[in-house]
């Protein structure tokens, strides 16, 4: 079994997700600490965003001459899947529990649809496919290795801050 | 004069422990993303009214479109300029004057505002040198005048706020790794 599985629904915006099987990744040790799961998930998100931002290649003439393209000062010769940055910023931790972490876009969201379109080339309707939403098994294991000693147990004495952060994340708090 | 700045406080009220450890990172990121979004979305022709949905800037009058076309023949225009595009952009100096600073009132927050930098006078459309700079409003005064005319741009629409919030949440998650060790 793979520790990382990508789910991509057939329709635009459908189920654009990556599932990380924690049992597969860490064996029988259960990942009790949500702080560790959230931290690991963020590293996975950061790795995927980095792939997107460094995707490379050229934008079409039509797009690079558009008002929005110029407004955001983008470069024609540097495909980075970022105009305002909204799509990549919406890549989030959908859920996390002792067995599994799910990362992706909210089902049916505008940004999920954009991501789906880029990954699949609008389901084959356009030639350009920009499949940035992936991580290899070995890339995931390299990230996970750093957390092997932190899987279980109590939060550290700095727990108040950790708990505040988890509360903010779990409650979907508006930080801004 | 209409509002040309927006102040945003965050986190310390509900999460003092977070504010203590991550205020610098949070304010820096909010400033960076906020400035980029306000500038890019405005130059795309949008009006950012704080806290609301985004909407298009009012259309330009035919007379002003003609003036912009004439001025463009003798002035260096911004890449996002087009005579008909209502995006508060000709040379780009007004939107470039949008900046931000961390609030100093004891709160943790950011203020976005248009600074009072002096505007460069345009070259005359007939090619005979520059127009007079006497009485030329600075960028802050011009932003206020435009806002009074219904052309606001210093604001963060709902989507921008959500985007900044997402970025700040990521900072907090990254902070967890440091706290684990």
mmCIF file with all atom_site columns, C-alpha atoms in Angstrom, chain B:
data_model
loop_
_atom_site.group_PDB
_atom_site.id
_atom_site.type_symbol
_atom_site.label_atom_id
_atom_site.label_alt_id
_atom_site.label_comp_id
_atom_site.label_asym_id
_atom_site.label_entity_id
_atom_site.label_seq_id
_atom_site.pdbx_PDB_ins_code
_atom_site.Cartn_x
_atom_site.Cartn_y
_atom_site.Cartn_z
_atom_site.occupancy
_atom_site.B_iso_or_equiv
_atom_site.pdbx_formal_charge
_atom_site.auth_seq_id
_atom_site.auth_comp_id
_atom_site.auth_asym_id
_atom_site.auth_atom_id
_atom_site.pdbx_PDB_model_num
ATOM 1   C CA . UNK B 1 1   ? -11.665 63.359 2.539   1.00 0.00 ? 1   UNK B CA 1
ATOM 2   C CA . UNK B 1 2   ? -12.782 59.777 2.030   1.00 0.00 ? 2   UNK B CA 1
ATOM 3   C CA . UNK B 1 3   ? -11.018 56.933 3.714   1.00 0.00 ? 3   UNK B CA 1
ATOM 4   C CA . UNK B 1 4   ? -7.673  56.068 2.209   1.00 0.00 ? 4   UNK B CA 1
ATOM 5   C CA . UNK B 1 5   ? -6.344  53.666 4.776   1.00 0.00 ? 5   UNK B CA 1
ATOM 6   C CA . UNK B 1 6   ? -7.403  50.447 6.364   1.00 0.00 ? 6   UNK B CA 1
ATOM 7   C CA . UNK B 1 7   ? -6.297  49.144 9.737   1.00 0.00 ? 7   UNK B CA 1
ATOM 8   C CA . UNK B 1 8   ? -6.382  45.489 10.596  1.00 0.00 ? 8   UNK B CA 1
ATOM 9   C CA . UNK B 1 9   ? -5.795  44.110 14.072  1.00 0.00 ? 9   UNK B CA 1
ATOM 10  C CA . UNK B 1 10  ? -5.249  40.490 14.619  1.00 0.00 ? 10  UNK B CA 1
ATOM 11  C CA . UNK B 1 11  ? -4.829  37.563 16.935  1.00 0.00 ? 11  UNK B CA 1
ATOM 12  C CA . UNK B 1 12  ? -3.797  39.105 20.215  1.00 0.00 ? 12  UNK B CA 1
ATOM 13  C CA . UNK B 1 13  ? -7.312  39.459 21.530  1.00 0.00 ? 13  UNK B CA 1
ATOM 14  C CA . UNK B 1 14  ? -8.129  35.780 21.304  1.00 0.00 ? 14  UNK B CA 1
ATOM 15  C CA . UNK B 1 15  ? -4.758  34.114 21.122  1.00 0.00 ? 15  UNK B CA 1
ATOM 16  C CA . UNK B 1 16  ? -2.242  36.091 23.192  1.00 0.00 ? 16  UNK B CA 1
ATOM 17  C CA . UNK B 1 17  ? 0.239   33.217 23.261  1.00 0.00 ? 17  UNK B CA 1
ATOM 18  C CA . UNK B 1 18  ? 0.307   33.131 19.464  1.00 0.00 ? 18  UNK B CA 1
ATOM 19  C CA . UNK B 1 19  ? 0.734   36.864 19.214  1.00 0.00 ? 19  UNK B CA 1
ATOM 20  C CA . UNK B 1 20  ? 3.700   36.654 21.554  1.00 0.00 ? 20  UNK B CA 1
ATOM 21  C CA . UNK B 1 21  ? 5.625   34.143 19.460  1.00 0.00 ? 21  UNK B CA 1
ATOM 22  C CA . UNK B 1 22  ? 4.599   34.960 15.936  1.00 0.00 ? 22  UNK B CA 1
ATOM 23  C CA . UNK B 1 23  ? 3.658   38.655 15.722  1.00 0.00 ? 23  UNK B CA 1
ATOM 24  C CA . UNK B 1 24  ? 6.626   39.589 13.525  1.00 0.00 ? 24  UNK B CA 1
ATOM 25  C CA . UNK B 1 25  ? 6.032   36.803 11.018  1.00 0.00 ? 25  UNK B CA 1
ATOM 26  C CA . UNK B 1 26  ? 2.279   37.400 10.909  1.00 0.00 ? 26  UNK B CA 1
ATOM 27  C CA . UNK B 1 27  ? 2.481   41.148 10.387  1.00 0.00 ? 27  UNK B CA 1
ATOM 28  C CA . UNK B 1 28  ? 5.221   40.804 7.770   1.00 0.00 ? 28  UNK B CA 1
ATOM 29  C CA . UNK B 1 29  ? 3.229   38.252 5.767   1.00 0.00 ? 29  UNK B CA 1
ATOM 30  C CA . UNK B 1 30  ? -0.038  40.177 6.058   1.00 0.00 ? 30  UNK B CA 1
ATOM 31  C CA . UNK B 1 31  ? 1.694   43.315 4.790   1.00 0.00 ? 31  UNK B CA 1
ATOM 32  C CA . UNK B 1 32  ? 3.382   41.535 1.887   1.00 0.00 ? 32  UNK B CA 1
ATOM 33  C CA . UNK B 1 33  ? 0.298   39.675 0.671   1.00 0.00 ? 33  UNK B CA 1
ATOM 34  C CA . UNK B 1 34  ? -2.092  42.563 1.340   1.00 0.00 ? 34  UNK B CA 1
ATOM 35  C CA . UNK B 1 35  ? -0.026  45.071 -0.637  1.00 0.00 ? 35  UNK B CA 1
ATOM 36  C CA . UNK B 1 36  ? 0.372   42.683 -3.548  1.00 0.00 ? 36  UNK B CA 1
ATOM 37  C CA . UNK B 1 37  ? -3.363  41.952 -3.677  1.00 0.00 ? 37  UNK B CA 1
ATOM 38  C CA . UNK B 1 38  ? -4.485  45.569 -3.408  1.00 0.00 ? 38  UNK B CA 1
ATOM 39  C CA . UNK B 1 39  ? -2.073  46.638 -6.149  1.00 0.00 ? 39  UNK B CA 1
ATOM 40  C CA . UNK B 1 40  ? -2.734  43.708 -8.488  1.00 0.00 ? 40  UNK B CA 1
ATOM 41  C CA . UNK B 1 41  ? -6.509  43.692 -8.115  1.00 0.00 ? 41  UNK B CA 1
ATOM 42  C CA . UNK B 1 42  ? -6.757  47.464 -8.538  1.00 0.00 ? 42  UNK B CA 1
ATOM 43  C CA . UNK B 1 43  ? -4.597  47.379 -11.656 1.00 0.00 ? 43  UNK B CA 1
ATOM 44  C CA . UNK B 1 44  ? -6.890  44.628 -12.941 1.00 0.00 ? 44  UNK B CA 1
ATOM 45  C CA . UNK B 1 45  ? -9.678  47.231 -12.849 1.00 0.00 ? 45  UNK B CA 1
ATOM 46  C CA . UNK B 1 46  ? -11.293 46.335 -9.553  1.00 0.00 ? 46  UNK B CA 1
ATOM 47  C CA . UNK B 1 47  ? -12.551 48.422 -6.707  1.00 0.00 ? 47  UNK B CA 1
ATOM 48  C CA . UNK B 1 48  ? -11.696 47.071 -3.285  1.00 0.00 ? 48  UNK B CA 1
ATOM 49  C CA . UNK B 1 49  ? -14.158 48.211 -0.715  1.00 0.00 ? 49  UNK B CA 1
ATOM 50  C CA . UNK B 1 50  ? -13.077 46.997 2.659   1.00 0.00 ? 50  UNK B CA 1
ATOM 51  C CA . UNK B 1 51  ? -14.790 43.821 3.773   1.00 0.00 ? 51  UNK B CA 1
ATOM 52  C CA . UNK B 1 52  ? -17.096 43.595 0.748   1.00 0.00 ? 52  UNK B CA 1
ATOM 53  C CA . UNK B 1 53  ? -17.104 41.701 -2.517  1.00 0.00 ? 53  UNK B CA 1
ATOM 54  C CA . UNK B 1 54  ? -14.927 43.051 -5.243  1.00 0.00 ? 54  UNK B CA 1
ATOM 55  C CA . UNK B 1 55  ? -16.476 45.162 -8.004  1.00 0.00 ? 55  UNK B CA 1
ATOM 56  C CA . UNK B 1 56  ? -15.293 46.935 -11.134 1.00 0.00 ? 56  UNK B CA 1
ATOM 57  C CA . UNK B 1 57  ? -14.030 50.513 -11.009 1.00 0.00 ? 57  UNK B CA 1
ATOM 58  C CA . UNK B 1 58  ? -16.526 52.936 -12.589 1.00 0.00 ? 58  UNK B CA 1
ATOM 59  C CA . UNK B 1 59  ? -15.995 53.382 -16.345 1.00 0.00 ? 59  UNK B CA 1
ATOM 60  C CA . UNK B 1 60  ? -13.938 56.304 -17.610 1.00 0.00 ? 60  UNK B CA 1
ATOM 61  C CA . UNK B 1 61  ? -15.649 59.172 -19.417 1.00 0.00 ? 61  UNK B CA 1
ATOM 62  C CA . UNK B 1 62  ? -15.036 59.388 -23.193 1.00 0.00 ? 62  UNK B CA 1
ATOM 63  C CA . UNK B 1 63  ? -13.273 62.730 -22.703 1.00 0.00 ? 63  UNK B CA 1
ATOM 64  C CA . UNK B 1 64  ? -10.892 61.273 -20.148 1.00 0.00 ? 64  UNK B CA 1
ATOM 65  C CA . UNK B 1 65  ? -10.184 58.259 -22.372 1.00 0.00 ? 65  UNK B CA 1
ATOM 66  C CA . UNK B 1 66  ? -9.199  60.672 -25.132 1.00 0.00 ? 66  UNK B CA 1
ATOM 67  C CA . UNK B 1 67  ? -6.955  62.657 -22.776 1.00 0.00 ? 67  UNK B CA 1
ATOM 68  C CA . UNK B 1 68  ? -5.283  59.462 -21.569 1.00 0.00 ? 68  UNK B CA 1
ATOM 69  C CA . UNK B 1 69  ? -4.645  58.412 -25.158 1.00 0.00 ? 69  UNK B CA 1
ATOM 70  C CA . UNK B 1 70  ? -2.994  61.742 -25.953 1.00 0.00 ? 70  UNK B CA 1
ATOM 71  C CA . UNK B 1 71  ? -0.906  61.737 -22.796 1.00 0.00 ? 71  UNK B CA 1
ATOM 72  C CA . UNK B 1 72  ? 0.203   58.164 -23.457 1.00 0.00 ? 72  UNK B CA 1
ATOM 73  C CA . UNK B 1 73  ? 1.890   59.278 -26.669 1.00 0.00 ? 73  UNK B CA 1
ATOM 74  C CA . UNK B 1 74  ? 4.444   61.349 -24.732 1.00 0.00 ? 74  UNK B CA 1
ATOM 75  C CA . UNK B 1 75  ? 4.646   59.580 -21.367 1.00 0.00 ? 75  UNK B CA 1
ATOM 76  C CA . UNK B 1 76  ? 6.009   56.253 -20.257 1.00 0.00 ? 76  UNK B CA 1
ATOM 77  C CA . UNK B 1 77  ? 2.989   54.264 -19.160 1.00 0.00 ? 77  UNK B CA 1
ATOM 78  C CA . UNK B 1 78  ? 2.682   51.293 -16.812 1.00 0.00 ? 78  UNK B CA 1
ATOM 79  C CA . UNK B 1 79  ? 2.422   47.779 -18.344 1.00 0.00 ? 79  UNK B CA 1
ATOM 80  C CA . UNK B 1 80  ? -1.168  47.528 -17.081 1.00 0.00 ? 80  UNK B CA 1
ATOM 81  C CA . UNK B 1 81  ? -2.201  50.817 -18.690 1.00 0.00 ? 81  UNK B CA 1
ATOM 82  C CA . UNK B 1 82  ? -4.751  50.955 -21.474 1.00 0.00 ? 82  UNK B CA 1
ATOM 83  C CA . UNK B 1 83  ? -6.585  54.211 -22.359 1.00 0.00 ? 83  UNK B CA 1
ATOM 84  C CA . UNK B 1 84  ? -10.020 52.697 -21.760 1.00 0.00 ? 84  UNK B CA 1
ATOM 85  C CA . UNK B 1 85  ? -9.190  50.552 -18.767 1.00 0.00 ? 85  UNK B CA 1
ATOM 86  C CA . UNK B 1 86  ? -10.428 52.064 -15.546 1.00 0.00 ? 86  UNK B CA 1
ATOM 87  C CA . UNK B 1 87  ? -7.729  50.873 -13.179 1.00 0.00 ? 87  UNK B CA 1
ATOM 88  C CA . UNK B 1 88  ? -6.275  54.038 -11.600 1.00 0.00 ? 88  UNK B CA 1
ATOM 89  C CA . UNK B 1 89  ? -3.124  53.360 -13.571 1.00 0.00 ? 89  UNK B CA 1
ATOM 90  C CA . UNK B 1 90  ? -1.354  55.597 -16.046 1.00 0.00 ? 90  UNK B CA 1
ATOM 91  C CA . UNK B 1 91  ? 2.330   55.784 -15.091 1.00 0.00 ? 91  UNK B CA 1
ATOM 92  C CA . UNK B 1 92  ? 1.670   53.617 -12.043 1.00 0.00 ? 92  UNK B CA 1
ATOM 93  C CA . UNK B 1 93  ? 2.832   56.141 -9.440  1.00 0.00 ? 93  UNK B CA 1
ATOM 94  C CA . UNK B 1 94  ? -0.441  56.305 -7.502  1.00 0.00 ? 94  UNK B CA 1
ATOM 95  C CA . UNK B 1 95  ? -0.768  52.572 -6.888  1.00 0.00 ? 95  UNK B CA 1
ATOM 96  C CA . UNK B 1 96  ? 2.960   52.314 -6.233  1.00 0.00 ? 96  UNK B CA 1
ATOM 97  C CA . UNK B 1 97  ? 2.398   54.738 -3.337  1.00 0.00 ? 97  UNK B CA 1
ATOM 98  C CA . UNK B 1 98  ? 0.240   52.139 -1.552  1.00 0.00 ? 98  UNK B CA 1
ATOM 99  C CA . UNK B 1 99  ? 2.219   50.901 1.392   1.00 0.00 ? 99  UNK B CA 1
ATOM 100 C CA . UNK B 1 100 ? 1.747   49.475 4.861   1.00 0.00 ? 100 UNK B CA 1
ATOM 101 C CA . UNK B 1 101 ? 3.179   49.671 8.324   1.00 0.00 ? 101 UNK B CA 1
ATOM 102 C CA . UNK B 1 102 ? 2.874   47.734 11.503  1.00 0.00 ? 102 UNK B CA 1
ATOM 103 C CA . UNK B 1 103 ? 0.669   49.486 14.011  1.00 0.00 ? 103 UNK B CA 1
ATOM 104 C CA . UNK B 1 104 ? 2.453   51.033 16.956  1.00 0.00 ? 104 UNK B CA 1
ATOM 105 C CA . UNK B 1 105 ? -0.468  51.598 19.271  1.00 0.00 ? 105 UNK B CA 1
ATOM 106 C CA . UNK B 1 106 ? 0.289   48.550 21.409  1.00 0.00 ? 106 UNK B CA 1
ATOM 107 C CA . UNK B 1 107 ? -1.906  46.400 19.202  1.00 0.00 ? 107 UNK B CA 1
ATOM 108 C CA . UNK B 1 108 ? -0.653  43.894 16.716  1.00 0.00 ? 108 UNK B CA 1
ATOM 109 C CA . UNK B 1 109 ? -1.861  44.863 13.321  1.00 0.00 ? 109 UNK B CA 1
ATOM 110 C CA . UNK B 1 110 ? -1.195  46.410 9.970   1.00 0.00 ? 110 UNK B CA 1
ATOM 111 C CA . UNK B 1 111 ? -2.237  49.691 8.448   1.00 0.00 ? 111 UNK B CA 1
ATOM 112 C CA . UNK B 1 112 ? -2.418  49.937 4.673   1.00 0.00 ? 112 UNK B CA 1
ATOM 113 C CA . UNK B 1 113 ? -2.318  53.483 3.320   1.00 0.00 ? 113 UNK B CA 1
ATOM 114 C CA . UNK B 1 114 ? -1.269  55.673 0.419   1.00 0.00 ? 114 UNK B CA 1
ATOM 115 C CA . UNK B 1 115 ? 1.867   57.603 1.298   1.00 0.00 ? 115 UNK B CA 1
ATOM 116 C CA . UNK B 1 116 ? 2.196   61.310 0.656   1.00 0.00 ? 116 UNK B CA 1
ATOM 117 C CA . UNK B 1 117 ? 4.910   60.975 -1.981  1.00 0.00 ? 117 UNK B CA 1
ATOM 118 C CA . UNK B 1 118 ? 5.064   63.744 -4.561  1.00 0.00 ? 118 UNK B CA 1
ATOM 119 C CA . UNK B 1 119 ? 3.754   62.946 -7.997  1.00 0.00 ? 119 UNK B CA 1
ATOM 120 C CA . UNK B 1 120 ? 5.861   63.496 -11.095 1.00 0.00 ? 120 UNK B CA 1
ATOM 121 C CA . UNK B 1 121 ? 4.174   65.850 -13.561 1.00 0.00 ? 121 UNK B CA 1
ATOM 122 C CA . UNK B 1 122 ? 3.219   64.356 -16.929 1.00 0.00 ? 122 UNK B CA 1
ATOM 123 C CA . UNK B 1 123 ? 4.885   65.349 -20.183 1.00 0.00 ? 123 UNK B CA 1
ATOM 124 C CA . UNK B 1 124 ? 2.705   67.560 -22.349 1.00 0.00 ? 124 UNK B CA 1
ATOM 125 C CA . UNK B 1 125 ? 0.852   65.713 -25.085 1.00 0.00 ? 125 UNK B CA 1
ATOM 126 C CA . UNK B 1 126 ? 2.303   68.122 -27.671 1.00 0.00 ? 126 UNK B CA 1
ATOM 127 C CA . UNK B 1 127 ? 5.832   67.115 -26.679 1.00 0.00 ? 127 UNK B CA 1
ATOM 128 C CA . UNK B 1 128 ? 6.765   70.581 -25.337 1.00 0.00 ? 128 UNK B CA 1
ATOM 129 C CA . UNK B 1 129 ? 8.244   69.539 -22.025 1.00 0.00 ? 129 UNK B CA 1
ATOM 130 C CA . UNK B 1 130 ? 6.519   68.802 -18.750 1.00 0.00 ? 130 UNK B CA 1
ATOM 131 C CA . UNK B 1 131 ? 3.304   70.187 -17.348 1.00 0.00 ? 131 UNK B CA 1
ATOM 132 C CA . UNK B 1 132 ? 3.641   72.433 -14.314 1.00 0.00 ? 132 UNK B CA 1
ATOM 133 C CA . UNK B 1 133 ? 4.033   70.664 -11.007 1.00 0.00 ? 133 UNK B CA 1
ATOM 134 C CA . UNK B 1 134 ? 2.696   73.670 -9.073  1.00 0.00 ? 134 UNK B CA 1
ATOM 135 C CA . UNK B 1 135 ? -0.418  72.685 -7.162  1.00 0.00 ? 135 UNK B CA 1
ATOM 136 C CA . UNK B 1 136 ? -0.027  69.043 -8.109  1.00 0.00 ? 136 UNK B CA 1
ATOM 137 C CA . UNK B 1 137 ? -1.620  66.894 -5.383  1.00 0.00 ? 137 UNK B CA 1
ATOM 138 C CA . UNK B 1 138 ? 0.566   64.328 -3.719  1.00 0.00 ? 138 UNK B CA 1
ATOM 139 C CA . UNK B 1 139 ? -0.427  60.660 -4.024  1.00 0.00 ? 139 UNK B CA 1
ATOM 140 C CA . UNK B 1 140 ? -2.320  60.640 -0.720  1.00 0.00 ? 140 UNK B CA 1
ATOM 141 C CA . UNK B 1 141 ? -4.339  63.709 -1.684  1.00 0.00 ? 141 UNK B CA 1
ATOM 142 C CA . UNK B 1 142 ? -5.087  62.238 -5.084  1.00 0.00 ? 142 UNK B CA 1
ATOM 143 C CA . UNK B 1 143 ? -6.236  58.944 -3.533  1.00 0.00 ? 143 UNK B CA 1
ATOM 144 C CA . UNK B 1 144 ? -8.574  60.911 -1.258  1.00 0.00 ? 144 UNK B CA 1
ATOM 145 C CA . UNK B 1 145 ? -9.956  62.896 -4.176  1.00 0.00 ? 145 UNK B CA 1
ATOM 146 C CA . UNK B 1 146 ? -10.546 59.712 -6.177  1.00 0.00 ? 146 UNK B CA 1
ATOM 147 C CA . UNK B 1 147 ? -12.210 57.999 -3.215  1.00 0.00 ? 147 UNK B CA 1
ATOM 148 C CA . UNK B 1 148 ? -14.572 60.977 -2.914  1.00 0.00 ? 148 UNK B CA 1
ATOM 149 C CA . UNK B 1 149 ? -15.453 60.381 -6.576  1.00 0.00 ? 149 UNK B CA 1
ATOM 150 C CA . UNK B 1 150 ? -16.287 56.741 -5.839  1.00 0.00 ? 150 UNK B CA 1
ATOM 151 C CA . UNK B 1 151 ? -12.948 55.307 -6.960  1.00 0.00 ? 151 UNK B CA 1
ATOM 152 C CA . UNK B 1 152 ? -11.683 53.661 -3.811  1.00 0.00 ? 152 UNK B CA 1
ATOM 153 C CA . UNK B 1 153 ? -8.833  51.223 -3.771  1.00 0.00 ? 153 UNK B CA 1
ATOM 154 C CA . UNK B 1 154 ? -7.358  50.997 -0.296  1.00 0.00 ? 154 UNK B CA 1
ATOM 155 C CA . UNK B 1 155 ? -9.292  48.098 1.084   1.00 0.00 ? 155 UNK B CA 1
ATOM 156 C CA . UNK B 1 156 ? -9.291  44.363 1.448   1.00 0.00 ? 156 UNK B CA 1
ATOM 157 C CA . UNK B 1 157 ? -12.233 42.555 -0.086  1.00 0.00 ? 157 UNK B CA 1
ATOM 158 C CA . UNK B 1 158 ? -13.493 39.338 1.496   1.00 0.00 ? 158 UNK B CA 1
ATOM 159 C CA . UNK B 1 159 ? -11.476 37.049 -0.777  1.00 0.00 ? 159 UNK B CA 1
ATOM 160 C CA . UNK B 1 160 ? -8.284  38.963 -0.056  1.00 0.00 ? 160 UNK B CA 1
ATOM 161 C CA . UNK B 1 161 ? -8.908  38.686 3.650   1.00 0.00 ? 161 UNK B CA 1
ATOM 162 C CA . UNK B 1 162 ? -9.517  34.949 3.344   1.00 0.00 ? 162 UNK B CA 1
ATOM 163 C CA . UNK B 1 163 ? -6.334  34.557 1.338   1.00 0.00 ? 163 UNK B CA 1
ATOM 164 C CA . UNK B 1 164 ? -4.281  36.437 3.921   1.00 0.00 ? 164 UNK B CA 1
ATOM 165 C CA . UNK B 1 165 ? -5.916  34.404 6.665   1.00 0.00 ? 165 UNK B CA 1
ATOM 166 C CA . UNK B 1 166 ? -4.902  31.188 4.886   1.00 0.00 ? 166 UNK B CA 1
ATOM 167 C CA . UNK B 1 167 ? -1.317  32.389 4.669   1.00 0.00 ? 167 UNK B CA 1
ATOM 168 C CA . UNK B 1 168 ? -1.283  33.289 8.369   1.00 0.00 ? 168 UNK B CA 1
ATOM 169 C CA . UNK B 1 169 ? -2.667  29.885 9.310   1.00 0.00 ? 169 UNK B CA 1
ATOM 170 C CA . UNK B 1 170 ? 0.242   28.332 7.437   1.00 0.00 ? 170 UNK B CA 1
ATOM 171 C CA . UNK B 1 171 ? 2.676   30.408 9.472   1.00 0.00 ? 171 UNK B CA 1
ATOM 172 C CA . UNK B 1 172 ? 1.101   29.080 12.655  1.00 0.00 ? 172 UNK B CA 1
ATOM 173 C CA . UNK B 1 173 ? 1.319   25.482 11.450  1.00 0.00 ? 173 UNK B CA 1
ATOM 174 C CA . UNK B 1 174 ? 4.989   25.973 10.586  1.00 0.00 ? 174 UNK B CA 1
ATOM 175 C CA . UNK B 1 175 ? 5.529   27.416 14.052  1.00 0.00 ? 175 UNK B CA 1
ATOM 176 C CA . UNK B 1 176 ? 4.288   24.140 15.538  1.00 0.00 ? 176 UNK B CA 1
ATOM 177 C CA . UNK B 1 177 ? 7.389   22.354 14.282  1.00 0.00 ? 177 UNK B CA 1
ATOM 178 C CA . UNK B 1 178 ? 9.645   24.667 16.288  1.00 0.00 ? 178 UNK B CA 1
ATOM 179 C CA . UNK B 1 179 ? 7.501   24.235 19.385  1.00 0.00 ? 179 UNK B CA 1
ATOM 180 C CA . UNK B 1 180 ? 7.546   20.439 19.142  1.00 0.00 ? 180 UNK B CA 1
ATOM 181 C CA . UNK B 1 181 ? 11.255  20.137 19.715  1.00 0.00 ? 181 UNK B CA 1
#
